[in-house]
XYZ file of C-alpha atoms in Angstrom:
204
model
C 212.081 128.866 49.864
C 214.184 125.695 49.837
C 215.338 124.279 53.165
C 219.031 124.068 53.995
C 219.023 120.353 53.185
C 217.354 120.975 49.828
C 219.919 123.662 49.020
C 222.727 121.205 49.751
C 221.230 118.730 47.278
C 220.546 121.376 44.633
C 224.172 122.517 44.838
C 225.305 118.999 43.894
C 223.277 118.673 40.672
C 225.592 120.880 38.542
C 228.519 118.726 39.696
C 226.671 115.570 38.609
C 226.269 117.042 35.120
C 230.068 117.017 34.797
C 230.531 113.527 36.227
C 232.076 110.645 34.264
C 229.477 107.999 35.096
C 231.349 105.198 33.346
C 234.416 105.816 35.517
C 232.242 106.016 38.625
C 230.422 102.781 37.788
C 233.687 100.897 37.360
C 235.336 102.336 40.472
C 232.388 102.095 42.874
C 230.745 98.960 41.516
C 227.528 100.619 40.371
C 225.361 99.533 37.438
C 225.487 101.695 34.311
C 222.226 101.854 32.359
C 222.007 102.005 28.526
C 221.054 105.690 28.765
C 224.251 106.414 30.706
C 222.612 106.803 34.118
C 223.742 104.900 37.193
C 221.519 102.490 39.096
C 221.973 101.681 42.778
C 220.027 100.092 45.618
C 220.046 102.199 48.767
C 218.223 101.050 51.897
C 215.822 98.807 50.019
C 214.952 101.202 47.173
C 216.327 101.538 43.657
C 217.617 104.931 42.537
C 218.709 106.383 39.225
C 221.595 108.835 39.269
C 222.049 110.991 36.176
C 223.188 114.450 35.148
C 219.697 115.618 36.119
C 219.954 114.445 39.720
C 219.032 111.505 41.949
C 215.566 109.947 41.778
C 213.958 106.778 43.177
C 212.765 104.577 40.323
C 209.442 103.861 42.061
C 208.488 107.535 41.739
C 207.478 107.776 45.396
C 208.547 110.671 47.659
C 211.944 110.437 49.273
C 213.769 112.468 51.900
C 216.162 114.912 50.266
C 219.050 113.654 52.418
C 218.832 110.283 50.639
C 219.393 112.132 47.378
C 222.328 114.070 48.825
C 224.023 110.945 50.193
C 223.838 109.263 46.791
C 225.069 112.391 45.017
C 228.030 112.742 47.386
C 228.824 109.056 46.962
C 228.752 109.363 43.169
C 231.001 112.427 43.251
C 233.470 110.760 45.606
C 236.982 110.056 44.378
C 237.369 107.244 46.888
C 239.086 103.980 46.012
C 239.684 100.763 47.877
C 237.719 97.939 49.434
C 235.991 97.454 52.790
C 238.118 96.266 55.689
C 235.238 94.300 57.295
C 236.248 95.922 60.570
C 233.605 98.197 62.102
C 233.792 101.298 64.273
C 231.403 103.975 65.615
C 230.915 106.985 63.383
C 232.781 109.078 65.971
C 235.944 107.142 65.023
C 235.676 108.585 61.504
C 235.381 112.225 62.547
C 238.937 112.937 61.395
C 240.005 114.473 64.694
C 242.617 111.838 65.414
C 240.758 111.094 68.648
C 238.603 108.011 69.087
C 235.616 109.043 71.153
C 234.777 106.571 73.897
C 231.054 106.483 73.154
C 228.917 106.401 70.057
C 226.833 109.443 69.164
C 223.816 107.853 70.807
C 221.334 110.642 70.153
C 221.343 109.585 66.519
C 220.222 106.059 67.374
C 217.924 106.897 70.308
C 214.836 106.821 68.035
C 215.668 103.193 67.218
C 215.555 102.287 70.884
C 212.061 103.757 71.165
C 210.954 101.742 68.141
C 212.603 98.385 68.850
C 212.988 98.174 72.639
C 211.803 94.747 73.768
C 210.994 93.760 70.197
C 213.933 92.014 68.587
C 211.582 90.120 66.265
C 210.471 93.349 64.590
C 214.077 94.549 64.511
C 215.232 91.389 62.731
C 212.312 91.525 60.268
C 213.170 95.156 59.538
C 216.813 94.348 58.904
C 215.846 91.557 56.502
C 213.565 93.878 54.547
C 216.399 96.394 54.200
C 218.773 93.726 52.912
C 220.596 93.015 56.157
C 222.206 89.654 56.915
C 222.365 88.168 60.420
C 225.973 87.834 61.541
C 225.578 85.935 64.804
C 225.504 86.788 68.490
C 228.516 88.644 69.866
C 230.379 87.733 73.047
C 229.079 91.008 74.456
C 225.552 89.673 74.052
C 224.535 91.798 71.083
C 222.893 90.472 67.944
C 225.021 91.477 64.958
C 223.634 92.299 61.511
C 225.594 93.353 58.433
C 224.185 95.710 55.833
C 225.677 96.888 52.545
C 224.396 100.456 52.621
C 226.183 101.091 49.319
C 228.870 99.250 47.373
C 232.115 99.860 49.294
C 230.251 101.094 52.415
C 229.360 98.309 54.825
C 227.618 98.722 58.176
C 227.271 96.579 61.266
C 224.070 97.099 63.243
C 224.094 95.574 66.720
C 220.992 95.071 68.851
C 221.297 94.701 72.630
C 218.337 93.479 74.651
C 217.481 95.571 77.672
C 217.440 94.138 81.173
C 217.010 95.336 84.755
C 220.446 96.953 84.701
C 220.881 98.277 81.142
C 218.324 99.601 78.648
C 217.959 98.326 75.105
C 220.613 99.726 72.739
C 221.046 99.755 68.959
C 224.518 100.546 67.613
C 225.335 101.496 64.029
C 228.978 100.872 63.151
C 230.799 101.779 59.924
C 233.462 99.910 58.019
C 236.766 101.650 58.719
C 237.229 102.512 55.048
C 233.855 104.256 54.725
C 235.546 107.620 55.181
C 237.439 107.064 51.929
C 234.158 107.490 50.090
C 232.315 110.058 52.201
C 233.333 112.780 54.615
C 232.195 112.546 58.226
C 229.245 114.912 57.770
C 227.910 112.884 54.863
C 228.339 109.625 56.773
C 226.240 111.226 59.507
C 223.605 111.965 56.838
C 223.767 108.301 55.824
C 223.278 107.170 59.411
C 220.244 109.432 59.682
C 218.844 107.980 56.451
C 219.273 104.460 57.826
C 217.605 105.311 61.136
C 214.664 106.844 59.284
C 214.396 103.855 56.918
C 214.444 101.368 59.811
C 211.694 103.195 61.677
C 209.496 103.605 58.602
C 209.995 99.976 57.609
C 209.108 98.777 61.115
C 205.979 100.943 61.154
C 204.724 100.172 57.658
C 206.258 96.782 56.855
C 207.488 98.260 53.570
């Protein structure tokens, strides 16, 4: 029996079969292949998106949520450009209320992986296509990552000290919610967390 996450992905495939990939490529800035499929880099891996579904071009296993995120993104009707202004995912929940804290349980695994090891964190970000954006006045090290065309992220690393523990924040461009609903953005954040941990552990 398929898991709930697999069922979500499988429900999206029939919608992909009706998708106008040329329109999507032009609107979202994706590459259109000669066979009509879309090509996109997501968290350091190339994927092909076609009427048959979403598949990594390297043929290696992939978490089904990566497939769902790319399917949702392809099916999005979103338009516009990034604002280059970044907020916690809680800001994009659509409640009209800006939560005072980030949803830290989503990034807690990153703290366990990178606490006291900024060198590995920075190497991981480089492997995933991140670009160092300088040190913030708050003391954090800022990295920018194009998770997908039109969806930019800011990942901030804070060193721990005697008073505060290490912290890793994942912030979204304010216009990200034009292209994905809150729940799907949460999927994307989970995919990024998983990719960062796996990359740090394997170097790939």
